[in-house]
Coordinates of N, CA and C in Angstrom, one line a residue:
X1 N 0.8 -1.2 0.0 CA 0.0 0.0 0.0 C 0.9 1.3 0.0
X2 N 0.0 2.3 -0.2 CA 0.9 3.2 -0.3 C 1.9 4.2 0.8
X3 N 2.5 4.7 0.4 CA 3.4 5.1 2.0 C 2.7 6.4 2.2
X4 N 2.6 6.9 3.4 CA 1.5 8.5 4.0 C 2.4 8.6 4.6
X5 N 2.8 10.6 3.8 CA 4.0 11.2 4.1 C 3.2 12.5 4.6
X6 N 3.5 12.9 5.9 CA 3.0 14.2 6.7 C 3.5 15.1 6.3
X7 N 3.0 16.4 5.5 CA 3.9 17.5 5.4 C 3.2 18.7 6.2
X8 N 3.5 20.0 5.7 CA 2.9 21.1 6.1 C 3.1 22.0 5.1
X9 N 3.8 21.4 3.7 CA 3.5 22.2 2.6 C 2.5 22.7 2.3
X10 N 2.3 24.1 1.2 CA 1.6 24.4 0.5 C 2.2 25.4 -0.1
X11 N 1.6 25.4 -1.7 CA 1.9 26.5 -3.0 C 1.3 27.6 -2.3
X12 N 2.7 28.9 -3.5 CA 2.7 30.2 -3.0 C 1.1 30.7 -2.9
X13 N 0.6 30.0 -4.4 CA -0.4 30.9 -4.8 C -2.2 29.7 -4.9
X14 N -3.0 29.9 -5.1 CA -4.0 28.8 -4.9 C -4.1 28.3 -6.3
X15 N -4.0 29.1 -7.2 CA -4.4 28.5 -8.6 C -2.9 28.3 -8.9
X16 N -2.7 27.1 -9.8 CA -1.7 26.7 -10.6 C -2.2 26.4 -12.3
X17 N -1.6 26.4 -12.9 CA -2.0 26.9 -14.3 C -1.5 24.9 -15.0
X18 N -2.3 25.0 -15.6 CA -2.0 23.0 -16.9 C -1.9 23.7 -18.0
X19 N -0.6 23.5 -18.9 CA -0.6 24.3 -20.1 C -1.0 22.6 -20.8
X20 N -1.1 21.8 -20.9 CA -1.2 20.3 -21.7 C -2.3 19.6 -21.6
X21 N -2.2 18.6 -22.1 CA -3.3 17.6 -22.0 C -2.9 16.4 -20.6
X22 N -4.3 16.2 -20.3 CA -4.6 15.9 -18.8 C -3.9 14.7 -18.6
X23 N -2.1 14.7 -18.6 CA -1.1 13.7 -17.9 C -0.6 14.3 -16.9
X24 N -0.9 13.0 -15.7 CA 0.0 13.3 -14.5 C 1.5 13.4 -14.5
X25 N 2.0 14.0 -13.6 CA 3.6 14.3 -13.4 C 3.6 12.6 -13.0
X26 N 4.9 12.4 -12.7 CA 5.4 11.5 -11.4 C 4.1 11.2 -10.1
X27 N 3.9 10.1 -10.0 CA 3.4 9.8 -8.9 C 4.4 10.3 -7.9
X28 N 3.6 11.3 -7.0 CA 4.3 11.1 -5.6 C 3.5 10.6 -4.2
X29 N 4.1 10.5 -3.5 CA 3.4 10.1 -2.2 C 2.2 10.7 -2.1
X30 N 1.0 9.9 -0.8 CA 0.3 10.5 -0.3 C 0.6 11.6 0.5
X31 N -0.1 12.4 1.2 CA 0.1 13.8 1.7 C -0.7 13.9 3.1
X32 N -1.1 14.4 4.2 CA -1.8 14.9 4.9 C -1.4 16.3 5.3
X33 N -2.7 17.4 5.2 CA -2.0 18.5 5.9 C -3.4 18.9 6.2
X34 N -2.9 19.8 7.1 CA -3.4 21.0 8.3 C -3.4 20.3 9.6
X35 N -3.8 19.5 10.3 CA -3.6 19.1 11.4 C -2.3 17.8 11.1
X36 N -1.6 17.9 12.2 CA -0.3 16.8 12.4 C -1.5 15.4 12.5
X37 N -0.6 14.7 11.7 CA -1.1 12.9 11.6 C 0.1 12.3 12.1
X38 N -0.1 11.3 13.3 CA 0.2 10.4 14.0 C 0.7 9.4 13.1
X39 N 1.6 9.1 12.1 CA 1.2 8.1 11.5 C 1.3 6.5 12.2
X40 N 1.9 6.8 13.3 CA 2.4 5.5 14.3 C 0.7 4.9 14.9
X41 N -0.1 5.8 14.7 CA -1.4 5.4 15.8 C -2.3 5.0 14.5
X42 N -2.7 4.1 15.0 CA -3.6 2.7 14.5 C -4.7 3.6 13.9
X43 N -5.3 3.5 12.1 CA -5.9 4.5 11.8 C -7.6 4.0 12.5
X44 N -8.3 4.8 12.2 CA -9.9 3.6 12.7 C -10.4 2.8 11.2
X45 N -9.7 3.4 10.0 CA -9.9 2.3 8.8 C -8.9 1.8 8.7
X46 N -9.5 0.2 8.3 CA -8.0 -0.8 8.6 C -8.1 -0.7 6.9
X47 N -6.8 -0.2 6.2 CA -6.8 -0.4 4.9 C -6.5 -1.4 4.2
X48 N -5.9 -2.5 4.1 CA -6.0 -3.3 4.1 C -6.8 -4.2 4.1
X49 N -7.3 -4.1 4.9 CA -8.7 -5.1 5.3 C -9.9 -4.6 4.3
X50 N -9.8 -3.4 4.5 CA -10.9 -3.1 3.4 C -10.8 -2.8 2.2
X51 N -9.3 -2.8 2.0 CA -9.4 -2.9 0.1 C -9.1 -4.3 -0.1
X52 N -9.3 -5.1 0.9 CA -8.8 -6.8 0.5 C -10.6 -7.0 0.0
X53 N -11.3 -6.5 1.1 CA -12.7 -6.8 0.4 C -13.2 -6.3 -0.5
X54 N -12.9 -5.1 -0.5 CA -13.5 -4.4 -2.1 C -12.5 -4.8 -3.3
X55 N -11.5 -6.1 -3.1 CA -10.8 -6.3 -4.1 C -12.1 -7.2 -5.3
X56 N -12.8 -8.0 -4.7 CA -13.6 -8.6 -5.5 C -14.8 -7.9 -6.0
X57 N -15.4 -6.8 -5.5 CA -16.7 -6.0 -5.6 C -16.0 -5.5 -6.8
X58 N -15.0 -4.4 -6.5 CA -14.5 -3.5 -7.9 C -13.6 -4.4 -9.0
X59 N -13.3 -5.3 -9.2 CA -13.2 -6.6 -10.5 C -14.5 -6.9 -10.8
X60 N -15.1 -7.0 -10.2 CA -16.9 -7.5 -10.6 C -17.1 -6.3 -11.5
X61 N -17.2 -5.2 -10.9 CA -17.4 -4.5 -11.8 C -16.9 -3.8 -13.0
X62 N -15.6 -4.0 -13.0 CA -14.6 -4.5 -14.4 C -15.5 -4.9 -14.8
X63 N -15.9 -5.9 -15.1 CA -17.0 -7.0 -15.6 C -18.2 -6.2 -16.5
X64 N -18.6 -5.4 -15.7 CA -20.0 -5.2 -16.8 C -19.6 -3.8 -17.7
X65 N -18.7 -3.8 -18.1 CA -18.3 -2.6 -18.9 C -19.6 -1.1 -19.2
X66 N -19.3 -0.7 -17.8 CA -20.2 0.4 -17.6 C -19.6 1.7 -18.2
X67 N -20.3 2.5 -18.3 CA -20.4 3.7 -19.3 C -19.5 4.3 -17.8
X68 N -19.0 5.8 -18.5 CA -18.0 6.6 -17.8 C -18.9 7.0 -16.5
X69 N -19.6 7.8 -17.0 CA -21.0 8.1 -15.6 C -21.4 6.6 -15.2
X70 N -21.4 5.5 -15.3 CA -21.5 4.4 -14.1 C -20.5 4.2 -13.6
X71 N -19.1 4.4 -13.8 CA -18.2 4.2 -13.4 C -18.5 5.8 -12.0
X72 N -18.0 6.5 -12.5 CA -18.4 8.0 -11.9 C -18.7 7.3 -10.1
X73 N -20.4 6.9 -10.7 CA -21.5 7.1 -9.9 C -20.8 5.6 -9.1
X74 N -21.1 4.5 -9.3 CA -20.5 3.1 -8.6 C -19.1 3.2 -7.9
X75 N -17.9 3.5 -8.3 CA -17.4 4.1 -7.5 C -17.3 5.1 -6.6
X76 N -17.9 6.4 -6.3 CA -18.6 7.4 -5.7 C -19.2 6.7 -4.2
X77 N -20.4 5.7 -4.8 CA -20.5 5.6 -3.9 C -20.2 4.0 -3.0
X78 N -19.3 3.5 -3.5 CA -18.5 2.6 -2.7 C -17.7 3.2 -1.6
X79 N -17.0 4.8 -2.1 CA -16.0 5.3 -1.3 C -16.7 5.9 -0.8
X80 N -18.4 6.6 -0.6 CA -18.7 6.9 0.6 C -18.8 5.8 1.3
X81 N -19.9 4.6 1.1 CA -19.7 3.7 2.1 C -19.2 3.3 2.7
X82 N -17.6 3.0 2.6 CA -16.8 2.3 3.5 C -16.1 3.7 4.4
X83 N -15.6 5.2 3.5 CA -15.2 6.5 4.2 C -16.7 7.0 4.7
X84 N -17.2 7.1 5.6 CA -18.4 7.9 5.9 C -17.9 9.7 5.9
X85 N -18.8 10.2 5.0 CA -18.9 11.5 4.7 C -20.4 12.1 4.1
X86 N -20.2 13.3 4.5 CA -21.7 13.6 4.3 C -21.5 14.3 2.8
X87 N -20.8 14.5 1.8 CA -20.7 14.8 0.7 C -19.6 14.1 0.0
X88 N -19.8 14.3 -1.5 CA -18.9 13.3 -2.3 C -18.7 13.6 -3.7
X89 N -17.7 14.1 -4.9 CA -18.1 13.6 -5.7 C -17.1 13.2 -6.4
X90 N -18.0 13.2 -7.8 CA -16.4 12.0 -8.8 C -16.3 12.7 -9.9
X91 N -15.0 13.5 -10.3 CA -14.2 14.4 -11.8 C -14.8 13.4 -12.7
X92 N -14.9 14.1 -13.6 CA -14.2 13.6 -15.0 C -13.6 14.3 -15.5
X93 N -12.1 14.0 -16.0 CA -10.8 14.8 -16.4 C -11.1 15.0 -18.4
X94 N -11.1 16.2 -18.5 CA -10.5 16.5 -20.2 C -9.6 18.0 -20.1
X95 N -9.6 18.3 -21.6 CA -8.2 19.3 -21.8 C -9.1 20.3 -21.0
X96 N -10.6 20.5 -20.6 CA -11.0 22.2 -20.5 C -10.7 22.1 -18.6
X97 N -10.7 20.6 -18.0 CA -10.1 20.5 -16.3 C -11.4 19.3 -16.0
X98 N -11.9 19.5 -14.8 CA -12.9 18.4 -14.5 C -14.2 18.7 -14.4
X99 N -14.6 18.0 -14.1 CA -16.6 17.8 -14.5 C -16.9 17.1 -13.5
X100 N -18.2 17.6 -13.0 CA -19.0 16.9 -12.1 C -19.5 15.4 -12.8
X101 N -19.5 14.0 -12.3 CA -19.6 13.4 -13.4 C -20.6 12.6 -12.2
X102 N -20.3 12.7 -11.0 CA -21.4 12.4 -9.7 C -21.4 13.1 -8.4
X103 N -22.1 12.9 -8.3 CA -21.9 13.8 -6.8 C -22.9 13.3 -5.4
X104 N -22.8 13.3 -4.4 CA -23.5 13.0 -3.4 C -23.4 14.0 -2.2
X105 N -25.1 14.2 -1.7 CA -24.8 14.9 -0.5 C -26.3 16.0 -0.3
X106 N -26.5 17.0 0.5 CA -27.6 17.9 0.3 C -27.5 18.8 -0.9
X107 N -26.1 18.5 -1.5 CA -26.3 20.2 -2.6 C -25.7 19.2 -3.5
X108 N -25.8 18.0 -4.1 CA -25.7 17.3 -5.1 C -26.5 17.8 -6.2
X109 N -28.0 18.2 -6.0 CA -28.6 18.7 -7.6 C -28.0 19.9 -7.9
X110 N -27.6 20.7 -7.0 CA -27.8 22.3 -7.5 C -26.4 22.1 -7.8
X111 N -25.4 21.8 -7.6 CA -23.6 21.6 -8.3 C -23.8 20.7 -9.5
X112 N -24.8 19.6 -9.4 CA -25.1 19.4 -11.0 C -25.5 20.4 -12.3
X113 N -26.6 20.7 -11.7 CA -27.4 21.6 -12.7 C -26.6 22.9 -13.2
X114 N -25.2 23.5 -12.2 CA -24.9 24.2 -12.5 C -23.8 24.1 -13.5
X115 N -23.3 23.2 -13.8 CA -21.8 22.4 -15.1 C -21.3 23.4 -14.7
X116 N -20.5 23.1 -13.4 CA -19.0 23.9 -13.2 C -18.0 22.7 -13.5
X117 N -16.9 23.3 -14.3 CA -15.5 23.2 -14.5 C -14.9 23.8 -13.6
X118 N -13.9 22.8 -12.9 CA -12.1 23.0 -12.4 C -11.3 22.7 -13.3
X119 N -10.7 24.0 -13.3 CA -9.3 24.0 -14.4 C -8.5 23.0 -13.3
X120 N -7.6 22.1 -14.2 CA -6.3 21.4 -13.5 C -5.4 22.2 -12.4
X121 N -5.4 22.3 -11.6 CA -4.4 23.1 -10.5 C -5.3 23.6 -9.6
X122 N -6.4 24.3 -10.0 CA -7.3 25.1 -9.3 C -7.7 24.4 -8.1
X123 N -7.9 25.1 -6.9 CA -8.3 24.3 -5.3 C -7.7 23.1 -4.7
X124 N -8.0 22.7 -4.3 CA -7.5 21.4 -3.2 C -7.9 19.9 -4.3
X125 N -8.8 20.2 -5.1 CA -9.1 19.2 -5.6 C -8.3 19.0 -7.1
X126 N -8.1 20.3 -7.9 CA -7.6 20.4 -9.1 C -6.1 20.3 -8.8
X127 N -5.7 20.6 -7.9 CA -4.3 20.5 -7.3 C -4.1 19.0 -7.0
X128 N -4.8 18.3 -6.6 CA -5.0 16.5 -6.5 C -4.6 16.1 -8.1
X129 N -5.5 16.4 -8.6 CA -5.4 15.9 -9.4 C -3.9 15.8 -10.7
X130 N -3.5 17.5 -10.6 CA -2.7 17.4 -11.6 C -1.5 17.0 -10.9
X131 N -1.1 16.7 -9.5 CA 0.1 16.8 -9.2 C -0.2 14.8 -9.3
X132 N -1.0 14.6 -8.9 CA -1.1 12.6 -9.1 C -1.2 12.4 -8.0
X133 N -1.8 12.7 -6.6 CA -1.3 12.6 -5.4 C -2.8 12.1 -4.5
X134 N -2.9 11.8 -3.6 CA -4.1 11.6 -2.4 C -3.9 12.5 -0.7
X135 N -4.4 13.6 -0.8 CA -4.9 14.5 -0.1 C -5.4 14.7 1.1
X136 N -5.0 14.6 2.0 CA -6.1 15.2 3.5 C -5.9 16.3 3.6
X137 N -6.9 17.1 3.8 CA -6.8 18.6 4.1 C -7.8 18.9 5.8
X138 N -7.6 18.5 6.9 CA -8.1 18.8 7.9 C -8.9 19.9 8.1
X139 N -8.5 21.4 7.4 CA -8.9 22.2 7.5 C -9.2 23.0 6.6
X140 N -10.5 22.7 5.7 CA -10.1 23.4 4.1 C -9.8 24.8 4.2
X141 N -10.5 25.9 4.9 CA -10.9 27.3 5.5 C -9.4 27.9 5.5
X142 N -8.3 26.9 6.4 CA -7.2 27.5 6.0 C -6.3 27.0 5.1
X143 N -6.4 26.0 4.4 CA -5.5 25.9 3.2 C -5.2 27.1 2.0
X144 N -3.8 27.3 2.0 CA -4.3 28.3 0.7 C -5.1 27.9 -1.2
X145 N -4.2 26.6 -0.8 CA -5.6 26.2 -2.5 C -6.6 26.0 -2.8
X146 N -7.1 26.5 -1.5 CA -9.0 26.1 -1.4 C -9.5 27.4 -2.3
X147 N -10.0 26.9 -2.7 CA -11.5 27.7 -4.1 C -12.4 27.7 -3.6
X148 N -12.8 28.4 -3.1 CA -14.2 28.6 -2.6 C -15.7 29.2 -3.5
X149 N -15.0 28.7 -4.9 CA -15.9 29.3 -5.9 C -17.1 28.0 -6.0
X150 N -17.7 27.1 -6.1 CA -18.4 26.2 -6.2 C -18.9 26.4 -4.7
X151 N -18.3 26.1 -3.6 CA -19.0 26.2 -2.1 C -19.6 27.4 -2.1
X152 N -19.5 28.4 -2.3 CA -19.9 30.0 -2.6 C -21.5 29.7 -3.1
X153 N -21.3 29.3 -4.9 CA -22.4 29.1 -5.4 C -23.9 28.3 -5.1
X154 N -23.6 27.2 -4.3 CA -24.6 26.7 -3.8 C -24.6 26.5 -2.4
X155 N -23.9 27.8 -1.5 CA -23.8 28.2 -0.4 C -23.6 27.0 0.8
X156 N -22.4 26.2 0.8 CA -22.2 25.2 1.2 C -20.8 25.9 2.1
X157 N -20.3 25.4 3.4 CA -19.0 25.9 3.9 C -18.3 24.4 4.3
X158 N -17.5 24.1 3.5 CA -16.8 22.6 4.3 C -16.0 22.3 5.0
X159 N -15.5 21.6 5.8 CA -14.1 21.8 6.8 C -13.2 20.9 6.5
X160 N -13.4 20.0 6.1 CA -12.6 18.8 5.6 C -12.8 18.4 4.5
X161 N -11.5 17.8 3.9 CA -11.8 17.3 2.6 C -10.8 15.7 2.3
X162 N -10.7 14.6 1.5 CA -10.1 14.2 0.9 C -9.9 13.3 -0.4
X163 N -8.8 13.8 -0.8 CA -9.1 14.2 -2.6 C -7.8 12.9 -3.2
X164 N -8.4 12.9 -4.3 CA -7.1 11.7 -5.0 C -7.3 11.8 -6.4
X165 N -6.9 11.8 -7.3 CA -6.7 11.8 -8.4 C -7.2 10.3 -8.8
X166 N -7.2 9.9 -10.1 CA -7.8 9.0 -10.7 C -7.3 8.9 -12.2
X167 N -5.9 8.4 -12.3 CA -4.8 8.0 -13.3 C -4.4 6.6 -13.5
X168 N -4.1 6.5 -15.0 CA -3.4 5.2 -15.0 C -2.6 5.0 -16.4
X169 N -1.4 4.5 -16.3 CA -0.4 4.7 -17.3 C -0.1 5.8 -17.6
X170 N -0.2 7.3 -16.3 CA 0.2 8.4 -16.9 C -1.0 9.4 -17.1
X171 N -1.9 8.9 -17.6 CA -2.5 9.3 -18.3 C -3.9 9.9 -17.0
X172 N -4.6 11.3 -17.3 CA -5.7 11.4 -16.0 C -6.9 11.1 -16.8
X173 N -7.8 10.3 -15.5 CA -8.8 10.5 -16.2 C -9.8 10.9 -15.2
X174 N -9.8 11.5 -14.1 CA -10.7 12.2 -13.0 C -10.4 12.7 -11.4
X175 N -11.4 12.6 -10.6 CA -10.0 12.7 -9.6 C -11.8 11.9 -8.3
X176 N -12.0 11.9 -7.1 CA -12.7 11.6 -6.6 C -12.3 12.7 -5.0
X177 N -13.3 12.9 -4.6 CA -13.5 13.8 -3.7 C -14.4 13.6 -2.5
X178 N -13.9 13.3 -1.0 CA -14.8 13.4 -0.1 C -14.8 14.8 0.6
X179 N -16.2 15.8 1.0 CA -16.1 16.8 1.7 C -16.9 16.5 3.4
X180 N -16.4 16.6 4.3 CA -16.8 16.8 5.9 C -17.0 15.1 6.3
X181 N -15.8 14.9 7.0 CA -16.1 13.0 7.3 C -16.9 13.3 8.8
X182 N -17.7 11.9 9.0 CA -19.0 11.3 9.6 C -18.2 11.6 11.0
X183 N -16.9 10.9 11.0 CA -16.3 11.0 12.2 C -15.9 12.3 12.3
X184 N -15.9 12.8 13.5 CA -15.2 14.0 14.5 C -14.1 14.3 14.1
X185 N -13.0 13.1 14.1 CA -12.1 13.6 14.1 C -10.5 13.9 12.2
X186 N -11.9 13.5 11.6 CA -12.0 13.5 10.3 C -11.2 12.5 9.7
X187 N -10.5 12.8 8.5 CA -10.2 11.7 7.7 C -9.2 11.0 8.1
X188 N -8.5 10.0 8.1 CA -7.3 9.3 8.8 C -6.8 8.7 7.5
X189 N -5.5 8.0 7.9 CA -4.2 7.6 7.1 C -4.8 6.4 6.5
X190 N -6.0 5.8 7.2 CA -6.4 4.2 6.0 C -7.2 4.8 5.7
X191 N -8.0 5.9 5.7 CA -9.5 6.2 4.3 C -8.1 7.1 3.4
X192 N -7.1 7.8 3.3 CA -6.3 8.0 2.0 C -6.2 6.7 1.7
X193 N -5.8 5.5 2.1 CA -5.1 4.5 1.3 C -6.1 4.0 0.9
X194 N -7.6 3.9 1.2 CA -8.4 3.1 0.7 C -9.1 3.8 -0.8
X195 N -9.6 5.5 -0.3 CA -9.7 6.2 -1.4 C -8.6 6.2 -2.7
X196 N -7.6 6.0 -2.1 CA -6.5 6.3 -3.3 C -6.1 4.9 -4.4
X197 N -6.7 3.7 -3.4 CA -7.2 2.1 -4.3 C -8.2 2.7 -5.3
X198 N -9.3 3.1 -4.7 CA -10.5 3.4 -5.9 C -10.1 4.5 -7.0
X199 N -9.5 5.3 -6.5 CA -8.7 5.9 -7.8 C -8.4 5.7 -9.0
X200 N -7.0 4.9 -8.2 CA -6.7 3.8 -9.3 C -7.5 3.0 -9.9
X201 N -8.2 2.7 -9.1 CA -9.4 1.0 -9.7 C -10.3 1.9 -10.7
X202 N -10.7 2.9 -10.1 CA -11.8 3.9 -11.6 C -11.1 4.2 -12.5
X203 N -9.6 4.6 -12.6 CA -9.0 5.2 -13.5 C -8.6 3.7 -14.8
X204 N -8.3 2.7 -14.3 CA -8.4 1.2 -15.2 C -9.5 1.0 -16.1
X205 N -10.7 1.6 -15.2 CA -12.5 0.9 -15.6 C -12.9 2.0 -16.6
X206 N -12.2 3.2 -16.3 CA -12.4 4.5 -17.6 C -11.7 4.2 -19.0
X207 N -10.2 3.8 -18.4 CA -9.4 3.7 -19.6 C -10.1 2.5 -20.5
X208 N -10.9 1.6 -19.8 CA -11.2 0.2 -20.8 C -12.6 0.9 -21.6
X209 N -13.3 1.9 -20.8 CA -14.4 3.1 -21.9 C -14.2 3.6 -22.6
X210 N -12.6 4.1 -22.4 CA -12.3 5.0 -23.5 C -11.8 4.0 -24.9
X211 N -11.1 3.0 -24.3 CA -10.9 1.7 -25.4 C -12.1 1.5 -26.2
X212 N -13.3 0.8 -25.4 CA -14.1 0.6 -26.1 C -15.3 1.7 -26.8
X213 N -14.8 2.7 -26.8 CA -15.3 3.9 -27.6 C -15.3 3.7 -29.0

């Protein structure tokens, strides 16, 4: 699994600019920031354990070669059910940045109906995405790459977030996003490792869409 590397980085500026077409850099590590993560203390999701079970659910669904929006929506909400969060949703990556492609939560219709675009770099999420990475942000309010342009519009305020990209061979094809986790004490070191499996696992089930296009 993957290694969870604590920093307390952040870019000078919130927006970062994608002059190319939607390929990730270099995988790098996962990330946690704004509050210090323990990584020595036992997370409350055992990751392992739970991407050993969702190993057979998400190959199953390899299986029925679902359109990009069932992929979207079926993974969406596998990663809220095992991460409990009261909002959710799932990119879809092209050259203009990402698309709402699912979403879950109380302001799920009105973020639909409105087709906002994230340019690549933009916020905590567009920043996931183009750098190839999986995200904790404890405190989105003071992160500086928080965009507050979407929360604004359908008058939502979030405090936590965690974000992962959704690549494979390089190549992006969305990113997945949990906002405000069920528990108190918010997201922990095994919901990155387990969100950052479905990532991956969506980003495989897209590229076989875009094959069979």
């Amino acid at each position: 699994f993957l290694h969870t590397e604590v920093s307390n980085r952040a870019p000078d500026t919130e927006r970062l600019q994608f002059q190319d077409a939607p390929e990730v850099k270099k995988r790098k590590t996962s990330e946690s920031q704004g509050h210090s993560l323990n990584v020595r203390q036992k997370p409350k999701i055992d990751a392992q354990e739970v991407i050993s079970e969702l190993f057979f659910e998400t190959n199953a669904l390899e299986e029925e070669k679902l359109s990009k929006k069932q992929v979207a929506e079926r993974i969406l909400d596998i990663a809220m059910r095992v991460i409990p969060a009261k909002a959710g949703s799932f990119y879809l990556a092209d050259l203009q940045g990402l698309h709402f492609a699912a979403v879950r939560g109380d302001k799920a219709d009105k973020i639909l109906a409105k087709d906002f675009t994230i340019p690549l770099g933009q916020g905590i999420v567009g920043f996931c995405a183009q750098e190839g990475i999986c995200l904790n942000v404890n405190d989105i309010q003071k992160d500086a790459r928080y965009f507050s342009g979407v929360a604004d519009a359908v008058e939502y305020t979030p405090q936590n977030t965690l974000c992962t990209s959704s690549e494979f061979e390089g190549r992006l094809f969305g990113a997945i996003q949990l906002i405000d986790a069920v528990d108190p004490d918010g997201f922990d070191a095994g919901a990155m490792e387990v969100l950052r499996y479905l990532g991956l696992t969506a980003a495989v089930m897209l590229a076989d869409v875009a094959r069979r296009s």
